[in-house]
Coordinates of C-alpha atoms in Angstrom, one line a residue:
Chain A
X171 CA 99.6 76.5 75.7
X172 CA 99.3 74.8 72.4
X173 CA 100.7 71.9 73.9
X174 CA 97.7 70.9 75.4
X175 CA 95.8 70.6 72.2
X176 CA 97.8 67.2 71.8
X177 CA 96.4 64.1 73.0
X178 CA 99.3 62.8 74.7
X179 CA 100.0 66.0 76.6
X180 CA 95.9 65.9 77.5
X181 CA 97.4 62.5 78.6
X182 CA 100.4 63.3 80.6
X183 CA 98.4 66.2 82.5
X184 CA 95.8 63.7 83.3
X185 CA 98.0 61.3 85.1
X186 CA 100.0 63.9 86.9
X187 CA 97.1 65.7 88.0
X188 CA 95.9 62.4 89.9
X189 CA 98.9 61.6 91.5
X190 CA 99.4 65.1 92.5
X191 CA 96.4 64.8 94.6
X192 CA 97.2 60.8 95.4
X193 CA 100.5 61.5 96.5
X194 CA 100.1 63.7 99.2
X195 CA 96.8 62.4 100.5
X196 CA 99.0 59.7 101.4
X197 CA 102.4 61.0 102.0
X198 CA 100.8 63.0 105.2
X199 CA 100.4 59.8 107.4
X200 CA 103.6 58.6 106.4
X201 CA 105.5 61.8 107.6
X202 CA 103.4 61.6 110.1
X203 CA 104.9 58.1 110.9
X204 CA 107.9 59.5 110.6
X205 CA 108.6 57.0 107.6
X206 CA 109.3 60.1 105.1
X207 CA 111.8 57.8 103.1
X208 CA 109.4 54.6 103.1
X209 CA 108.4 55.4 99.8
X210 CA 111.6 55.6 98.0
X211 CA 112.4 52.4 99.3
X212 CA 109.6 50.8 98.1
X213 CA 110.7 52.6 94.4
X214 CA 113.5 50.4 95.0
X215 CA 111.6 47.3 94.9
X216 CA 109.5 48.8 92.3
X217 CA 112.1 48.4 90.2
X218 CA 112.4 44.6 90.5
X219 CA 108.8 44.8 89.1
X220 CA 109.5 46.7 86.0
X221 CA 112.0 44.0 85.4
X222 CA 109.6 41.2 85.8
X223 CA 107.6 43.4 83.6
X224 CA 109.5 43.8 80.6
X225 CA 111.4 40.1 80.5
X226 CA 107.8 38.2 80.8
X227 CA 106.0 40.7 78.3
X228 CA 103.6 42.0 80.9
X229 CA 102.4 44.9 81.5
X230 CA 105.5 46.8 83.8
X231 CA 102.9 49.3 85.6
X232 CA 101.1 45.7 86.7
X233 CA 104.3 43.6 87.7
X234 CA 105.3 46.3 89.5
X235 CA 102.5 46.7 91.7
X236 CA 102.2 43.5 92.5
X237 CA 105.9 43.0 93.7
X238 CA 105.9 46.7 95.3
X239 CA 102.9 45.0 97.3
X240 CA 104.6 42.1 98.4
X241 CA 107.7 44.3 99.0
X242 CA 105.8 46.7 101.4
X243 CA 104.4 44.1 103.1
X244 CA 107.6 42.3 103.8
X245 CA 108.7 46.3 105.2
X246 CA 105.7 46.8 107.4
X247 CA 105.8 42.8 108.9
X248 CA 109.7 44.0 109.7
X249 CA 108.5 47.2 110.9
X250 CA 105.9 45.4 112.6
X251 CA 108.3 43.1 115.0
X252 CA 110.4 46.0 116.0
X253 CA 113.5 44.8 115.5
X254 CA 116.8 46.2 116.1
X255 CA 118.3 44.1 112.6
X256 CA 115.1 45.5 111.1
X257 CA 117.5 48.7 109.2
X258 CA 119.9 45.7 107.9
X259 CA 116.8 43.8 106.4
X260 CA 115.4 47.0 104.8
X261 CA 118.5 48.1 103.4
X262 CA 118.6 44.1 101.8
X263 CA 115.4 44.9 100.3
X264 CA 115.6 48.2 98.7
X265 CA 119.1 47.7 96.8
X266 CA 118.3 44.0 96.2
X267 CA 115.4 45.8 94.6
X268 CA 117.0 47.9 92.7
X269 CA 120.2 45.4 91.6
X270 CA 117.7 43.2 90.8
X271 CA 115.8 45.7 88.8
X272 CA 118.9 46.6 86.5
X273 CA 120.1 43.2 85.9
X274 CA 116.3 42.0 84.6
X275 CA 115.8 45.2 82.7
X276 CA 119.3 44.1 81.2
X277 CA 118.1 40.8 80.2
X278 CA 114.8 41.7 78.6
X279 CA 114.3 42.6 74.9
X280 CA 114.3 45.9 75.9
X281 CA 117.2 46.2 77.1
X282 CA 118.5 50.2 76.3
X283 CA 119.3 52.4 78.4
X284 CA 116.3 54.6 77.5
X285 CA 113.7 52.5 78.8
X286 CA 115.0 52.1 82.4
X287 CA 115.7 55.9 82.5
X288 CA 111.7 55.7 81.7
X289 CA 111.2 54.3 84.6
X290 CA 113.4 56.0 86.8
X291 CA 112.8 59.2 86.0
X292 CA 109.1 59.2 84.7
X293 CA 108.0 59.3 81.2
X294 CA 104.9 61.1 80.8
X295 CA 104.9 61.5 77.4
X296 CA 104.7 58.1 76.5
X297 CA 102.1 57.0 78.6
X298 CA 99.4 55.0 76.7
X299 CA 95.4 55.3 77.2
X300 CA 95.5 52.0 79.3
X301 CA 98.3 52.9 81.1
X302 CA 96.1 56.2 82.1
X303 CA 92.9 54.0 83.2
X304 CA 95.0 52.3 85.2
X305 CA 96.2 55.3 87.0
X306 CA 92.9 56.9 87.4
X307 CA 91.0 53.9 88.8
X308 CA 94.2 53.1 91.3
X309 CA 95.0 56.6 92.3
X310 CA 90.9 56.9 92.9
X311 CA 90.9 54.3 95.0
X312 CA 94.1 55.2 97.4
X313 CA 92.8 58.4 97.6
X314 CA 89.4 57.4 98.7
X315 CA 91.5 54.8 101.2
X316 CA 92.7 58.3 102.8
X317 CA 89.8 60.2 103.1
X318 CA 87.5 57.7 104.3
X319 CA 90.0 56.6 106.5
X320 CA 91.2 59.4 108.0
X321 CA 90.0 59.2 111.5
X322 CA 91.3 55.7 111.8
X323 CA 94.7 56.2 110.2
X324 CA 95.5 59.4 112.1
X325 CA 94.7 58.0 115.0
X326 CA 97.0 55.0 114.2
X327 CA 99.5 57.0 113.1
X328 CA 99.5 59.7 116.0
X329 CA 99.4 57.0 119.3
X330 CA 99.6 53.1 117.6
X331 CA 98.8 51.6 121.0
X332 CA 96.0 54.2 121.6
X333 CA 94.6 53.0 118.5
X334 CA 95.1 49.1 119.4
X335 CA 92.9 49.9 123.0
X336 CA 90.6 51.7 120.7
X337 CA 89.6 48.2 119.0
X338 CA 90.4 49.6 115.2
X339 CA 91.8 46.8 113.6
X340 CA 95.4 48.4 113.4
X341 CA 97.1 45.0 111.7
X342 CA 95.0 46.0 109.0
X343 CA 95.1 49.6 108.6
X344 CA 98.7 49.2 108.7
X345 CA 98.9 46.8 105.7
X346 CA 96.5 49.5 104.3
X347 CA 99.0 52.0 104.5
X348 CA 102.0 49.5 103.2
X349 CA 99.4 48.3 100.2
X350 CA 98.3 51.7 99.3
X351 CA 102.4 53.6 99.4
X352 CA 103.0 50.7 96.9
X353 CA 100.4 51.4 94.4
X354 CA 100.9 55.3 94.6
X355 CA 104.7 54.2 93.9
X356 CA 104.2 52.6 90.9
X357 CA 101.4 54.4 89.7
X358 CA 103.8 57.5 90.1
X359 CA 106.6 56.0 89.1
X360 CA 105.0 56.7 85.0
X361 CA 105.2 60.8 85.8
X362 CA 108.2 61.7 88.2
X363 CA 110.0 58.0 87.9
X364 CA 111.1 56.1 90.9
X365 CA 113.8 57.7 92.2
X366 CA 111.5 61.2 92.7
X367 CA 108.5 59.4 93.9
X368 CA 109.0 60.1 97.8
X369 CA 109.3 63.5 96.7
X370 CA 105.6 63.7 95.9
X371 CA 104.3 62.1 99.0
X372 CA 106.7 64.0 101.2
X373 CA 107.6 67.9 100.2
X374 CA 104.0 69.0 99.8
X375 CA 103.5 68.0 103.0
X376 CA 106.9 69.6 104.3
X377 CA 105.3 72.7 102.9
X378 CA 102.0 72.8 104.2
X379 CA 103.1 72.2 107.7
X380 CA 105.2 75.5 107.8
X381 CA 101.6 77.0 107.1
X382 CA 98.9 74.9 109.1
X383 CA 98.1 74.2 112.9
X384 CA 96.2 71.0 112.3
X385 CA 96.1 67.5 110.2
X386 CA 93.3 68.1 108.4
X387 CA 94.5 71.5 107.1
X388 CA 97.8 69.7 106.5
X389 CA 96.8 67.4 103.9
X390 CA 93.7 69.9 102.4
X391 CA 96.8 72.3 101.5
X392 CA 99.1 69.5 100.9
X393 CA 96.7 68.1 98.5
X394 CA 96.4 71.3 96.6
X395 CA 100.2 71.8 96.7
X396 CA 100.8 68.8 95.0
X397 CA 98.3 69.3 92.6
X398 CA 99.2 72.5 91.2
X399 CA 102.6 71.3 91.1
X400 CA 102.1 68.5 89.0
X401 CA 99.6 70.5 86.7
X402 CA 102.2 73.5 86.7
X403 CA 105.2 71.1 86.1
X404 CA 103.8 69.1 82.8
X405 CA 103.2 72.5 81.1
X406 CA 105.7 74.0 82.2
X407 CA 108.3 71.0 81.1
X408 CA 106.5 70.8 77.7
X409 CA 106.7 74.7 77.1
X410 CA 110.5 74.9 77.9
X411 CA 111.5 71.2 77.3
X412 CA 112.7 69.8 80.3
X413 CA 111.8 66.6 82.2
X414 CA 107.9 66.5 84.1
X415 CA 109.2 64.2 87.3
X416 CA 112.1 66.8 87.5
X417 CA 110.1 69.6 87.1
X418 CA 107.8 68.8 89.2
X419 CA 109.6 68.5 91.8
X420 CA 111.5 71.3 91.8
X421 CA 108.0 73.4 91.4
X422 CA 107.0 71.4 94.8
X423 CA 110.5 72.4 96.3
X424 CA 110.1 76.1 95.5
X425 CA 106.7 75.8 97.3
X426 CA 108.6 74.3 100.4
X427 CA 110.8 77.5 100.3
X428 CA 107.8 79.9 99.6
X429 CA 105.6 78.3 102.6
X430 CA 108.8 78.4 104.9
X431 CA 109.3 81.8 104.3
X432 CA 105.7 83.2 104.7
X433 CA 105.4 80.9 107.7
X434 CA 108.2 82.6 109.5
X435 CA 106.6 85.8 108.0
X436 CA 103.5 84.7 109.7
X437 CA 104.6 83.8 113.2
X438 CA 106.8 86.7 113.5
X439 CA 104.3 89.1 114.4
X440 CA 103.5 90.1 117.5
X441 CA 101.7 88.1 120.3
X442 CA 102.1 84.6 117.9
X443 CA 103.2 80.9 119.4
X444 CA 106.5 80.1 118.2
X445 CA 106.5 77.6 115.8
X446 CA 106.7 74.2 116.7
X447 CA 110.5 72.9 115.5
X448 CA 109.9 71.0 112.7
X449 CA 111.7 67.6 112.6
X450 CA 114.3 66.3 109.9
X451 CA 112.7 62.7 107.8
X452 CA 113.6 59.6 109.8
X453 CA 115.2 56.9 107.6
X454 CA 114.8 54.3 111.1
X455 CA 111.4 52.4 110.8
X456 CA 110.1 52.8 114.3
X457 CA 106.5 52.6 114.9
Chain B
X80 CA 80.2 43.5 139.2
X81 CA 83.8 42.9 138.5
X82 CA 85.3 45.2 135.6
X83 CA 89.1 43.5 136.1
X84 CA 90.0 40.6 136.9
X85 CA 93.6 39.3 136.6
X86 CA 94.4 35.6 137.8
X87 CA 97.8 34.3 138.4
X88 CA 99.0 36.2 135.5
X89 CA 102.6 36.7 134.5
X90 CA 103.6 39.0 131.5
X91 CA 107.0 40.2 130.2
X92 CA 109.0 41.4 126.6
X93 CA 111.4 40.0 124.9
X94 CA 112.2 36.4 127.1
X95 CA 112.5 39.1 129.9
X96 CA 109.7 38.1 132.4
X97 CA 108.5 41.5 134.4
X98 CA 105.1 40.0 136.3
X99 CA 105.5 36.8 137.7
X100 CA 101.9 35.8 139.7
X101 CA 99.5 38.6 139.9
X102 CA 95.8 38.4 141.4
X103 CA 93.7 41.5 141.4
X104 CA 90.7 42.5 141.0
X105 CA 88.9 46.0 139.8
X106 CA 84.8 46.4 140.9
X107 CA 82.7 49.0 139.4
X108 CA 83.1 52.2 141.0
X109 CA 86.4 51.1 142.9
X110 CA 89.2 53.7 141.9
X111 CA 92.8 51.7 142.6
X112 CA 96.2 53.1 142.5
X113 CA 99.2 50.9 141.0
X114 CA 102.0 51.9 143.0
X115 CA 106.1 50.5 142.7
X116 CA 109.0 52.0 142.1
X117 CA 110.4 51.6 138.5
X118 CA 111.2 48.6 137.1
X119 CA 108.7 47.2 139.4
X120 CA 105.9 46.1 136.7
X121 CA 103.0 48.5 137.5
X122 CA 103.5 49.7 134.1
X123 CA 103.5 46.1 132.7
X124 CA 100.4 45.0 134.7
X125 CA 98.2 47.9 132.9
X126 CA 99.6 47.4 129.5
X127 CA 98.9 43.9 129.9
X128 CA 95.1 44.3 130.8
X129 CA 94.7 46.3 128.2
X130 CA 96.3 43.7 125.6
X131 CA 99.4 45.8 124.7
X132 CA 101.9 42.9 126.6
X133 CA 101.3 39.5 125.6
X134 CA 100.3 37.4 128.6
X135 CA 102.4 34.5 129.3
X136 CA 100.4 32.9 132.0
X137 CA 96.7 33.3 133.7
X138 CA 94.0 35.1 133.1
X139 CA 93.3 38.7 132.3
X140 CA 89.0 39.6 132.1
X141 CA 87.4 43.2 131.3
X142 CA 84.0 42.9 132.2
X143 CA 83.4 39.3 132.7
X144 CA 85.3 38.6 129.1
X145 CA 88.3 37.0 128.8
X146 CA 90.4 39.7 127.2
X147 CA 91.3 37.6 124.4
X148 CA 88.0 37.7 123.5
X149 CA 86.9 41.4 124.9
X150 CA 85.5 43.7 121.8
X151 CA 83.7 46.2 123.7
X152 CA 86.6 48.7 123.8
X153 CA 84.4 51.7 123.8
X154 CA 84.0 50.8 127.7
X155 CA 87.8 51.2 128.3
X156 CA 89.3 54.9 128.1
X157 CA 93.5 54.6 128.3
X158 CA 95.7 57.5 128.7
X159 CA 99.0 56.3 128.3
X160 CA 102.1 58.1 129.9
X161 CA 102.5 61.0 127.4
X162 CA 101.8 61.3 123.4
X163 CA 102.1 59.2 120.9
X164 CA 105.5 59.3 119.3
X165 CA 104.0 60.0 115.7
X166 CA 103.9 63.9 115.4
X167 CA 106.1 64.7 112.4
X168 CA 102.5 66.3 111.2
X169 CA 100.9 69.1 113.3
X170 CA 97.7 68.2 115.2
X171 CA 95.3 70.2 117.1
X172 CA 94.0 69.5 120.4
X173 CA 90.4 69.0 118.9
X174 CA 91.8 66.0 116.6
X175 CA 93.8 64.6 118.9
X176 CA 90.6 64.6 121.5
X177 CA 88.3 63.4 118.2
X178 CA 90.1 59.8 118.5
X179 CA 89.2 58.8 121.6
X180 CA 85.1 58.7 119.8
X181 CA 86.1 56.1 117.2
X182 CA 86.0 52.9 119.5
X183 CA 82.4 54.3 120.2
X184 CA 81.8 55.4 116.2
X185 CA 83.7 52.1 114.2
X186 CA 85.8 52.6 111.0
X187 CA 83.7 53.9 108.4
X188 CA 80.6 56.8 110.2
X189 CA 82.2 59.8 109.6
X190 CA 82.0 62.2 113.3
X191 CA 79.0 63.8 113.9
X192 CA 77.4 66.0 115.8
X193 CA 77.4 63.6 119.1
X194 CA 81.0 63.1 118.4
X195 CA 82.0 67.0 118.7
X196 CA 79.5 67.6 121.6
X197 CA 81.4 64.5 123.4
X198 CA 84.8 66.1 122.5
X199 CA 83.9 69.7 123.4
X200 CA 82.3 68.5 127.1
X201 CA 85.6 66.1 127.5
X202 CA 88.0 69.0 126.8
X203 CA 85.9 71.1 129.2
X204 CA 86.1 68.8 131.5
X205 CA 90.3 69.2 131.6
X206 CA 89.8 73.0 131.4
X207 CA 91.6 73.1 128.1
X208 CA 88.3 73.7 125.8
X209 CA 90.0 77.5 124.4
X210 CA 93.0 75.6 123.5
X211 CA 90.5 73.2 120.9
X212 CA 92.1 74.6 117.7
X213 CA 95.6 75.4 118.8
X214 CA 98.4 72.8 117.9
X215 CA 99.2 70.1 120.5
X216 CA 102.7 70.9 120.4
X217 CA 102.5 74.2 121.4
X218 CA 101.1 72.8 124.9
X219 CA 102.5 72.2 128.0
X220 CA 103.7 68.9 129.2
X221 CA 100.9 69.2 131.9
X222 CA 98.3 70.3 128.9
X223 CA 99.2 67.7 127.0
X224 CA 98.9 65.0 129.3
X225 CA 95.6 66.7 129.9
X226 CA 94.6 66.5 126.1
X227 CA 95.0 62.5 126.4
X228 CA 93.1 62.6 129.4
X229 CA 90.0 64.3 127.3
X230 CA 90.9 62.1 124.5
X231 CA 89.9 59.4 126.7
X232 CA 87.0 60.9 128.5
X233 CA 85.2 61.7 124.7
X234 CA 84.6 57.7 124.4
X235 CA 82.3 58.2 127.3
X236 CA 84.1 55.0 129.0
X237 CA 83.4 53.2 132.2
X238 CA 86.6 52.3 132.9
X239 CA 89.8 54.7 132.9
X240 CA 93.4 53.2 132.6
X241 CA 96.0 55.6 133.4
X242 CA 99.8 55.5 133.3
X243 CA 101.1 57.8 135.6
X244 CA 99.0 60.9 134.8
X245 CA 101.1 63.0 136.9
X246 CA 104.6 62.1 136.4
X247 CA 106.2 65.7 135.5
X248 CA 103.2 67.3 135.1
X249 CA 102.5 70.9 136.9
X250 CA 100.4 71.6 140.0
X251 CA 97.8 73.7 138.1
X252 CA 97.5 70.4 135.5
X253 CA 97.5 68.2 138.3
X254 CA 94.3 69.8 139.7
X255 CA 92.4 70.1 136.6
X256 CA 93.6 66.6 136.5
X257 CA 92.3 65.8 140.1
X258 CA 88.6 67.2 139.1
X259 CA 88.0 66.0 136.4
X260 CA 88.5 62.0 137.8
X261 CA 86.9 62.9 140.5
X262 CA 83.9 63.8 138.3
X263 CA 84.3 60.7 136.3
X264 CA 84.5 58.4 139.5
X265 CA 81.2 60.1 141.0
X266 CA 79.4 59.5 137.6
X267 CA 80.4 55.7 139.2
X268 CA 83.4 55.5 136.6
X269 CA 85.9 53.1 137.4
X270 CA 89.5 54.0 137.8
X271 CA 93.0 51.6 137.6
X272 CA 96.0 54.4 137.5
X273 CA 99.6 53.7 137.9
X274 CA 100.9 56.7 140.4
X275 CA 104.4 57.5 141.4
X276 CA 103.1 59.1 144.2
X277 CA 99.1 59.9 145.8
X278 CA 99.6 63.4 145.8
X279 CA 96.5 65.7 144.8
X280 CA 94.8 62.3 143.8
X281 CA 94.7 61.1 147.6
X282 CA 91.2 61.6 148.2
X283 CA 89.9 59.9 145.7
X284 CA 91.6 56.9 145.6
X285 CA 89.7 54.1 147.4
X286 CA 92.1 51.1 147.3
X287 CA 96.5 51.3 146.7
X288 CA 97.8 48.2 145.3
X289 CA 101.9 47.6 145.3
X290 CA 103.2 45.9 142.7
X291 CA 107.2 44.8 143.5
X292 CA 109.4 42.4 141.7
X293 CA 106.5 41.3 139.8
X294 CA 104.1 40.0 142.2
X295 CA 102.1 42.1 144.5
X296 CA 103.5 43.1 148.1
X297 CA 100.6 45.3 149.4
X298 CA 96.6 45.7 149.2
X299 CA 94.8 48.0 150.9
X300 CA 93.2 51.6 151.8
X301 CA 95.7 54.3 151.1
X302 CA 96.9 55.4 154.8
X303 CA 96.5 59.2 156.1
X304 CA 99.2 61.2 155.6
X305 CA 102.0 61.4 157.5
X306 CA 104.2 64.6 158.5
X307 CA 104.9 67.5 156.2
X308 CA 102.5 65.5 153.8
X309 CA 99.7 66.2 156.0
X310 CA 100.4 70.2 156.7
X311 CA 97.5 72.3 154.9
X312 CA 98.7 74.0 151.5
X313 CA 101.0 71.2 150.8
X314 CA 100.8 70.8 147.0
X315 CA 102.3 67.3 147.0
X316 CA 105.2 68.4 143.9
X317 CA 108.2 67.1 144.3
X318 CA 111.2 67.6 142.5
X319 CA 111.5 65.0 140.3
X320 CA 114.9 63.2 141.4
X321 CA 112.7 63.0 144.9
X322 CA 109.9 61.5 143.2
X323 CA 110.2 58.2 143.6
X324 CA 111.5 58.1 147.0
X325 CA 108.5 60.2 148.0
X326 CA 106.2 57.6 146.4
X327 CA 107.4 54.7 148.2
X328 CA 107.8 56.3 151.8
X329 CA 104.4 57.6 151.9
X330 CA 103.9 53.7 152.0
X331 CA 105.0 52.4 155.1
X332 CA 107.4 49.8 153.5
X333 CA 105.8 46.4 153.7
X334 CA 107.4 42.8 153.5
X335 CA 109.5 42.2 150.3
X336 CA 109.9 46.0 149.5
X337 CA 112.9 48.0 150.2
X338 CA 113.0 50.8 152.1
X339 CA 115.0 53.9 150.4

């Protein structure tokens, strides 16, 4: 534990400790959705950011938000019409994302292979002061998005149309939800890297579900899931030297395996309801 | 006072037009069945009333405002034809029945103590308040349909769209189903439902409206019924390949409608 006597370790469990609880707050209304996947795709995009980034001399974490934005608003205005070529255009997006990601990374000063493995894969570690403000204040404000809109956004994502007779303004809350699984993207994108961030918004929730009977409970437990993995996988990555994003992830998966098994524990005694089948991630975008 | 008015309206997806010129109108208090067989565009003339089908032509009003321009949607309960498609998270009955408050509550006042008494009396109402904690998925097709049913009676509306309530749905369901209308039309509710069939609704349906190839082919006060309908302990469930059939010869087939 003498790790965390070090600043940058203070740091790195700083940062993963928000998006642990960021993460899943959000991740439950898009498995909800059934758009499980939507947040690797926007990591994609992401990527095209980072580019940006490091070519103009900007701040990467800030270029890529702002073109993670526009790329999951492009997603949800496709989502949004419902069409049948809507898989093709996605598809465009993401690895257009991520081509274009590789070849602007190449181009930039930066150019090394270490610094887009940085991005891909999380680097805690090196995470500066500012880059930490910048999580804390945009990871506060997506999870205070969730919890102040839960009501709305569950309704939204349980019955869309219900929600449209309802009066909520569901246009907006859906850009809401688009907006906000950018920003959690690329703010995670710094501890488990791009190509693990759906894992954060997604497997908690996977593993809550095998224990919980409603959505609230879901994303209470989901929320603490993700939390102690992220807190569990910086120390433990930094005691036996192996990568956070990794790390944590795997320490989420193992949760997965634990809450499966005590949840078939649980509704195998006598007199229970049979649990409800749980369903495999979509990758189709239907609403 | 009128609650719907529709004028000359036609509606349709996708360059496909479904209604092509349809006049109706709802009063306070009336309860009217949509009746058609499928394809017909009963289902299409609710959605579009309620703003989920673009209208093409005419005019659509909810209480004396053009829908367009209609914000009151705390006065409008829907209960579409089963739930929402969205259920890769568990939810409980309670939840579900908790949206129908937030037309009546608005995005940002957290539920309150109104808001559970309304969802408790609404799930009452449906017979299904023991079930308020248990997932919805572990319901019957007949409980669920009565979950949406509560989920729109918590909004405390005064009118109730429904889309075929009944299809599918149990006997024991469609009775809870039955009362609980009935209540709501005797508090002097207004009801527009799309029905396969009358069945244990019957009695409490004042007017029968048929919609066919888009226009509509019949108005008027649902007859008596006929034969085996008519014999006492008749529970009106049909097997469901019969369903339709049954649904269109209770109606004495009018002009423009064919007979099965």
């Amino acid at each position: 534990m003498d790790l965390l006597t070090y600043p940058f370790m203070l740091r790195a469990l700083a940062g993963a400790l928000i998006i642990g609880l960021a993460a899943p707050a959000l991740g439950v209304y898009l498995v909800q959705r059934r758009l499980s996947l939507i947040g690797d795709g926007i990591g994609h995009v992401a990527l095209t950011g980072v580019g940006v980034g490091l070519l103009t001399h900007q701040s990467p974490v800030l270029t890529a938000v702002l073109v993670s934005v526009f790329g999951a608003i492009a997603v949800e205005l496709v989502r949004e019409r419902g069409r049948t070529s809507g898989d093709l255009a996605l598809a465009l997006l993401f690895y257009g994302g991520i081509a274009g990601g590789v070849v602007l990374v190449g181009l930039s000063d930066d150019a090394s292979n270490a610094s887009l493995m940085q991005y891909l894969f999380g680097s805690l570690i090196t995470t500066s002061p500012t880059d930490i403000a910048v999580i804390a204040v945009l990871g506060a404000a997506v999870l205070a998005a969730m919890l102040v809109f839960r009501p709305a956004l569950f309704a939204l994502c349980n019955d869309e149309e219900y929600a449209r007779v309802s009066g909520l303004p569901v246009r907006t809350l859906n850009l809401l939800l688009a907006v906000t699984t950018a920003v959690t993207v690329t703010i995670a994108m710094r501890t488990v890297g791009l190509l693990l961030v759906s894992a954060l918004m997604v497997v908690p929730v996977a593993a809550a579900q095998q224990l919980t009977r409603g959505f609230r409970s879901t994303m209470a437990v989901a929320m603490l899931i993700g939390i102690c993995a992220a807190g569990a996988g910086v120390v433990v990555s930094g005691e036996i030297d192996t990568a956070p994003g990794a790390t944590t992830v795997l320490l989420a998966i193992a949760a997965f395996l634990l809450a499966t098994g005590a949840g078939a524990l649980w509704h195998r005694r006598p007199g229970s309801p049979s649990p409800a089948p749980v369903e495999p991630p979509d990758v189709v975008l239907h609403g | 006072m009128t609650v719907i008015e529709v004028n000359h309206l036609a509606a349709g997806y996708d360059g496909r037009e479904i209604l092509r010129d349809v006049t109706l109108s709802v009063a306070a208090g009336d309860v009217v069945a949509v009746l058609g067989a499928n394809g017909s565009g009963k289902s299409t003339l609710i959605r579009t009333i309620l703003g989920l089908v673009p209208i093409r032509r005419g005019e659509v009003e909810l209480f004396g405002t053009p829908q367009r321009r209609f914000r009151r949607w705390e006065r409008v309960g829907y209960v579409p034809q089963r739930l929402g498609a969205g259920s890769g998270v568990p939810a409980t009955v309670g939840e579900v029945v908790s949206s129908g408050r937030l037309a009546r509550r608005g995005l940002f006042r957290p539920p309150g103590a109104a808001d559970r008494a309304a969802v408790h009396q609404a799930l009452e109402a449906v017979g299904l308040l023991d079930r308020i904690g248990d997932p919805v998925s572990t319901l019957s097709g007949g409980q669920q349909q009565r979950t949406l049913i509560a989920r729109a009676l918590a909004g405390r509306p005064d009118l109730l769209v429904l889309d075929e309530p009944t299809a599918g749905v149990d006997a024991a369901s469609q009775e809870a189903f039955a009362g609980a209308l009935t209540a709501f039309a005797a508090d002097g509710g207004t009801i527009l439902l799309v029905l396969h069939e009358l069945g244990p609704l019957r009695p409490l349906i004042g007017r029968a409206v048929v919609v066919h190839e888009g226009r509509i082919a019949h108005q008027g006060v649902p007859p008596e019924p006929a034969g085996h309908h008519a014999e006492p302990g008749h529970d009106h469930v049909h097997p469901h390949a019969d369903a339709e059939q049954a649904g269109i010869c209770e109606w004495a087939p009018t002009d423009g409608m064919k007979a099965y």
